[in-house]
Coordinates of C-alpha atoms in Angstrom, one line a residue:
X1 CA 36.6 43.4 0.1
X2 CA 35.8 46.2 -1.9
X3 CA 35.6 46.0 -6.2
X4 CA 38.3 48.6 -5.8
X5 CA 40.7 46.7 -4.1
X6 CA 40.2 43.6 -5.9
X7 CA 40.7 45.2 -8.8
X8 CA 43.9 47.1 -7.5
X9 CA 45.3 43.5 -6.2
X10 CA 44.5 41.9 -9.3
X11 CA 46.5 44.5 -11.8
X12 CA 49.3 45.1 -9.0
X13 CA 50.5 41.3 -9.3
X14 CA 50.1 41.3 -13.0
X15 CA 52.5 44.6 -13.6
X16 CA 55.0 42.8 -10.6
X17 CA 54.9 39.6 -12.3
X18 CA 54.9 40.7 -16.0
X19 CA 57.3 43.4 -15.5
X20 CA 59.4 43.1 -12.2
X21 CA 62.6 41.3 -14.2
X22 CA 62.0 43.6 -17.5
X23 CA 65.0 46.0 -18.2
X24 CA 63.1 48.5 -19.1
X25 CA 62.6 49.3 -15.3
X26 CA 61.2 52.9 -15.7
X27 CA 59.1 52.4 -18.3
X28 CA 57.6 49.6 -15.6
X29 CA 57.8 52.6 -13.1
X30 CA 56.0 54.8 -14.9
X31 CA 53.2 52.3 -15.6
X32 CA 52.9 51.5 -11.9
X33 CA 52.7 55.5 -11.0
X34 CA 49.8 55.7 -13.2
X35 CA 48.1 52.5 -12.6
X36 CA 48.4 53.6 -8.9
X37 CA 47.3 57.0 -9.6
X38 CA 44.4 55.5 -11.6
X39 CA 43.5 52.8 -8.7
X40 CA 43.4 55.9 -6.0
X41 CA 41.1 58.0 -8.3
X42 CA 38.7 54.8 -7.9
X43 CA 39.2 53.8 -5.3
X44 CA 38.3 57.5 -3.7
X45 CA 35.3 57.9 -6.1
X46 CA 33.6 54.1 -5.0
X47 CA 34.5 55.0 -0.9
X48 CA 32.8 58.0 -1.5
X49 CA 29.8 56.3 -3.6
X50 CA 29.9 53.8 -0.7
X51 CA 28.9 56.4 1.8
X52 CA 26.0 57.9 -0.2
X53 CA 24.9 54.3 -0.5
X54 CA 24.8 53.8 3.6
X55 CA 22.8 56.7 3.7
X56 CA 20.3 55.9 1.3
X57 CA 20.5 52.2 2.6
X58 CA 19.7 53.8 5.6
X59 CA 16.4 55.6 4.4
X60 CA 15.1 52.1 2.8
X61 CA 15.6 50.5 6.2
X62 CA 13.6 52.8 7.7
X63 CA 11.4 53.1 5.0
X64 CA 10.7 48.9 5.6
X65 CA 10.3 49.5 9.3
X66 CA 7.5 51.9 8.8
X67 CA 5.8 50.2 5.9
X68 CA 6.8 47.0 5.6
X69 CA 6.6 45.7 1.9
X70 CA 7.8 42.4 0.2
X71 CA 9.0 39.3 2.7
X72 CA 10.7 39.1 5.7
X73 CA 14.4 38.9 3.8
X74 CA 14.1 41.6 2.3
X75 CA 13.5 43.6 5.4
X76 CA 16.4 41.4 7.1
X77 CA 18.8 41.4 4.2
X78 CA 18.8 45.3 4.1
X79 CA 19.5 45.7 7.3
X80 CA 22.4 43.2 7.2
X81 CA 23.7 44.8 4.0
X82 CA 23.9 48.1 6.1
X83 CA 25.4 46.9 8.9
X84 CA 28.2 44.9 7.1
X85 CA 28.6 48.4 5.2
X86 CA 28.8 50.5 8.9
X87 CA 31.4 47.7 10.3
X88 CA 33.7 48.2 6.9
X89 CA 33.4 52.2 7.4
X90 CA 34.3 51.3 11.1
X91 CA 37.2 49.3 10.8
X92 CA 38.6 51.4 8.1
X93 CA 38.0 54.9 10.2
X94 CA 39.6 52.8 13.2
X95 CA 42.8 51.8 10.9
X96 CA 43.2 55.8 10.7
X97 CA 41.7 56.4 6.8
X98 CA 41.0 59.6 6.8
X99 CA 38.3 59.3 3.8
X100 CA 36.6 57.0 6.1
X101 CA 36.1 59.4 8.8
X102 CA 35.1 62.6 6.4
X103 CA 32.2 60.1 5.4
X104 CA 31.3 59.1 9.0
X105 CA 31.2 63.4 9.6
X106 CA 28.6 63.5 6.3
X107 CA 26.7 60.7 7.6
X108 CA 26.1 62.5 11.1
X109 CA 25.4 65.7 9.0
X110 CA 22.6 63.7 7.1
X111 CA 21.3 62.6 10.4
X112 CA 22.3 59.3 9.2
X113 CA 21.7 56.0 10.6
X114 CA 18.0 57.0 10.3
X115 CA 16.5 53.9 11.2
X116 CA 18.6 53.8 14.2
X117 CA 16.2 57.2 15.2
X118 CA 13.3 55.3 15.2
X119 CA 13.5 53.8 18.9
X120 CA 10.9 52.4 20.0
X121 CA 10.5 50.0 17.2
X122 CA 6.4 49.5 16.8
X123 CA 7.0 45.5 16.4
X124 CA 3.5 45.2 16.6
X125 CA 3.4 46.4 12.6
X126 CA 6.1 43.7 11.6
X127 CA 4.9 41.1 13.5
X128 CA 1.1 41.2 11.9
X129 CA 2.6 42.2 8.6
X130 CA 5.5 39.6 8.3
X131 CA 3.8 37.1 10.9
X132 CA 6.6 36.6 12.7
X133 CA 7.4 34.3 15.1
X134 CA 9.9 34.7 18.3
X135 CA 13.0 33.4 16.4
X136 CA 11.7 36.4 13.5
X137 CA 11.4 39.0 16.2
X138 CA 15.0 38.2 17.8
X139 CA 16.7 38.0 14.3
X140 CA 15.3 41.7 13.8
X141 CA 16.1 43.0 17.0
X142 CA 19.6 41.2 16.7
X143 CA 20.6 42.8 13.5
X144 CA 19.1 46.4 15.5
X145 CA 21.2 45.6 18.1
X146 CA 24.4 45.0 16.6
X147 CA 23.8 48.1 14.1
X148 CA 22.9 50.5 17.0
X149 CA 26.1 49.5 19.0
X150 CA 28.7 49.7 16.1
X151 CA 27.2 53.3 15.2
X152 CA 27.2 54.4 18.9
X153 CA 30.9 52.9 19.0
X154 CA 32.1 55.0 15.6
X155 CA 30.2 58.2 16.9
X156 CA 32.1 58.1 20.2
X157 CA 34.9 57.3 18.5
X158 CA 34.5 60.0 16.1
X159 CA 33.8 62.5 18.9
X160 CA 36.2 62.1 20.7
X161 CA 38.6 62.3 18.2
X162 CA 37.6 65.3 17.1
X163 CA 37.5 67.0 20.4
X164 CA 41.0 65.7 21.1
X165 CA 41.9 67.7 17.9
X166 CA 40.5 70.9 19.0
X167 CA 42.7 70.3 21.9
X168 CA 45.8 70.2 20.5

């Protein structure tokens, strides 16, 4: 869950709860319309910061990949951290946000996922550098794997929603 929307949970109950049985009902009103207001400005401003963040996620994945750097979690853990991103921008492009599916159009645009450009994967390079084993080598191609088909799902997806636009 994002910050975002914690945040908006959080100050929605306390304005129900504090002011819900108050008589001064529109003041409440009013306070909600702005705090709602407020909470949308954020919320756009962090989706949108999300997005930049895939992509430059994206260029340190690839970045590891080519010159691999540090230990083998921190290869893994940024790959995970950019797919869990990808499968939130998924789900919320599938629910029909339209936010979500502007940022999936700038990611194409960027040429974004780039380290899903890089097939075939020189393991070789990882392997020696990391000295992985086969458990090491699956994990990787695993987390490759489930990354390339979520993107390949949300491009189709995006496609052919856009096409269906143009039809109509």
């Amino acid at each position: 869950m994002l910050a975002g929307q914690i945040l908006f949970k959080n100050l929605f109950f306390y304005f129900i709860t504090k002011h819900f049985n108050s008589t001064k009902m529109v003041k409440t009103n009013q306070s909600l319309l702005f705090m709602l207001s407020f909470l949308c400005i954020f919320l756009n401003k962090a989706v949108d910061s999300q997005n930049s963040d895939l992509i430059e996620m994206s260029q340190e994945c690839k970045n590891s990949i080519l010159r691999p750097s540090g230990e083998t979690f921190h290869l893994t853990g940024k790959l995970q951290k950019f797919l869990d991103g990808l499968k939130d921008l998924a789900n919320r492009t599938y629910s029909g946000d339209e936010m979500a599916l502007q940022l999936v159009h700038k990611m194409k645009e960027a040429g974004a996922p780039y380290h899903m450009h890089m097939f075939p994967i020189n393991m070789k390079i990882l392997v020696k550098y990391y000295t992985w084993d086969s458990y090491d080598v699956w994990e990787f191609g695993e987390l490759i794997e489930e990354t390339k088909t979520v993107w390949l799902d949300l491009d189709a997806y995006v496609t052919q929603k856009k096409s269906k636009s143009k039809i109509k």
